[in-house]
Amino acid sequence: MSVQFIEQNGLKQYAVVPVADYEKLLEKAEMLDDITAYDQALGSEDELVPAEIVNRLLNGENKIKVWREHRGLTQSGLAESCNMAQASIAQMESGKRTGTIGALKKIAETLNVDLDDLV
């Protein structure tokens, strides 16, 4: 890398570098920012949600179903954990029923998500 310095009063004030070198430096700085963000995310207590789950939610799939499957639960298993009927879970997942706030709170707690993640 060839660098030319511009001085003022005997002190280096500016560095002039070829554009190709400048672009490499920018790329490396962006990569460092990405690595830093990744490291911070790993150190966070927040759950990292796989892209597949995010994409399913963004595509409009039923939130209860997506989170239930992500947690490895069957409809029956979720219903049992929430003291609900399996048919109620099935109806909520199919959109035939919305579920009461109380039911949704139980489901959110069982799935370890915020209520906001389900509504």
Short mmCIF file of C-alpha atoms in Angstrom, two decimals:
data_model
loop_
_atom_site.label_atom_id
_atom_site.label_comp_id
_atom_site.label_asym_id
_atom_site.label_seq_id
_atom_site.Cartn_x
_atom_site.Cartn_y
_atom_site.Cartn_z
CA MET A 1 0.00 0.00 0.00
CA SER A 2 1.46 3.31 -1.01
CA VAL A 3 0.50 6.22 1.21
CA GLN A 4 1.21 9.90 0.82
CA PHE A 5 0.91 12.14 3.88
CA ILE A 6 -0.04 15.79 3.86
CA GLU A 7 1.50 17.70 6.72
CA GLN A 8 0.68 20.97 8.36
CA ASN A 9 3.13 22.60 10.78
CA GLY A 10 5.24 19.44 10.68
CA LEU A 11 2.36 17.16 11.76
CA LYS A 12 0.65 14.59 9.56
CA GLN A 13 -2.89 15.82 8.92
CA TYR A 14 -4.09 13.66 6.02
CA ALA A 15 -3.23 10.35 4.40
CA VAL A 16 -3.76 9.90 0.69
CA VAL A 17 -4.14 6.30 -0.48
CA PRO A 18 -5.02 4.77 -3.82
CA VAL A 19 -8.75 4.10 -4.28
CA ALA A 20 -8.23 0.31 -4.47
CA ASP A 21 -6.46 0.35 -1.10
CA TYR A 22 -9.16 2.60 0.36
CA GLU A 23 -11.89 0.19 -0.80
CA LYS A 24 -10.01 -2.75 0.78
CA LEU A 25 -9.80 -0.84 4.05
CA LEU A 26 -13.54 -0.10 3.93
CA GLU A 27 -14.33 -3.76 3.28
CA LYS A 28 -12.18 -4.86 6.22
CA ALA A 29 -13.80 -2.25 8.49
CA GLU A 30 -17.28 -3.50 7.53
CA MET A 31 -16.19 -7.07 8.17
CA LEU A 32 -14.88 -6.08 11.59
CA ASP A 33 -18.22 -4.40 12.38
CA ASP A 34 -20.05 -7.60 11.37
CA ILE A 35 -17.78 -9.75 13.53
CA THR A 36 -18.26 -7.41 16.48
CA ALA A 37 -22.07 -7.50 16.08
CA TYR A 38 -21.99 -11.30 15.83
CA ASP A 39 -19.86 -11.61 18.96
CA GLN A 40 -22.20 -9.29 20.85
CA ALA A 41 -25.23 -11.32 19.75
CA LEU A 42 -23.60 -14.54 20.96
CA GLY A 43 -22.86 -12.95 24.32
CA SER A 44 -26.42 -11.72 24.70
CA GLU A 45 -28.96 -13.52 26.85
CA ASP A 46 -31.56 -13.01 24.11
CA GLU A 47 -32.52 -16.08 22.13
CA LEU A 48 -31.16 -16.22 18.61
CA VAL A 49 -33.98 -17.18 16.26
CA PRO A 50 -33.02 -19.16 13.16
CA ALA A 51 -33.67 -17.48 9.80
CA GLU A 52 -36.03 -20.32 8.84
CA ILE A 53 -38.34 -19.42 11.74
CA VAL A 54 -38.18 -15.70 10.99
CA ASN A 55 -38.98 -16.34 7.33
CA ARG A 56 -41.94 -18.55 8.20
CA LEU A 57 -43.32 -15.85 10.49
CA LEU A 58 -42.75 -13.13 7.89
CA ASN A 59 -44.50 -15.27 5.28
CA GLY A 60 -47.63 -15.22 7.42
CA GLU A 61 -47.61 -18.75 8.79
CA ASN A 62 -49.54 -19.22 12.01
CA LYS A 63 -47.33 -17.98 14.85
CA ILE A 64 -48.44 -20.60 17.36
CA LYS A 65 -47.71 -23.39 14.91
CA VAL A 66 -44.31 -22.00 13.93
CA TRP A 67 -43.16 -21.57 17.54
CA ARG A 68 -44.67 -24.92 18.60
CA GLU A 69 -42.81 -26.76 15.87
CA HIS A 70 -39.62 -24.81 16.62
CA ARG A 71 -39.86 -25.96 20.24
CA GLY A 72 -40.40 -29.55 19.11
CA LEU A 73 -43.92 -29.88 20.51
CA THR A 74 -46.96 -31.59 19.05
CA GLN A 75 -50.38 -30.00 19.27
CA SER A 76 -51.22 -32.57 21.95
CA GLY A 77 -48.05 -31.82 23.90
CA LEU A 78 -48.68 -28.08 23.81
CA ALA A 79 -52.33 -28.56 24.78
CA GLU A 80 -51.39 -30.78 27.70
CA SER A 81 -48.79 -28.28 28.97
CA CYS A 82 -51.42 -25.52 28.81
CA ASN A 83 -54.30 -27.56 30.27
CA MET A 84 -56.20 -27.12 27.02
CA ALA A 85 -57.80 -29.42 24.50
CA GLN A 86 -55.77 -30.39 21.45
CA ALA A 87 -58.73 -29.34 19.31
CA SER A 88 -58.43 -25.80 20.68
CA ILE A 89 -54.79 -25.60 19.62
CA ALA A 90 -55.70 -27.00 16.19
CA GLN A 91 -58.44 -24.41 15.76
CA MET A 92 -56.11 -21.56 16.74
CA GLU A 93 -53.45 -22.80 14.34
CA SER A 94 -55.94 -23.10 11.49
CA GLY A 95 -57.35 -19.62 12.16
CA LYS A 96 -60.84 -20.88 13.02
CA ARG A 97 -60.40 -19.54 16.52
CA THR A 98 -58.32 -16.70 17.96
CA GLY A 99 -58.07 -17.83 21.57
CA THR A 100 -58.60 -15.83 24.70
CA ILE A 101 -55.88 -13.67 26.19
CA GLY A 102 -55.60 -16.18 29.04
CA ALA A 103 -55.13 -19.07 26.62
CA LEU A 104 -52.60 -17.13 24.57
CA LYS A 105 -50.65 -16.22 27.73
CA LYS A 106 -50.45 -19.91 28.69
CA ILE A 107 -49.29 -20.83 25.20
CA ALA A 108 -46.70 -18.03 25.16
CA GLU A 109 -45.37 -19.12 28.54
CA THR A 110 -45.16 -22.76 27.46
CA LEU A 111 -43.43 -21.82 24.19
CA ASN A 112 -41.10 -19.43 26.05
CA VAL A 113 -42.03 -16.43 23.90
CA ASP A 114 -43.60 -13.06 24.62
CA LEU A 115 -47.33 -12.75 24.17
CA ASP A 116 -46.55 -10.18 21.46
CA ASP A 117 -44.82 -12.92 19.48
CA LEU A 118 -48.13 -14.75 19.13
CA VAL A 119 -50.53 -11.91 18.33
#
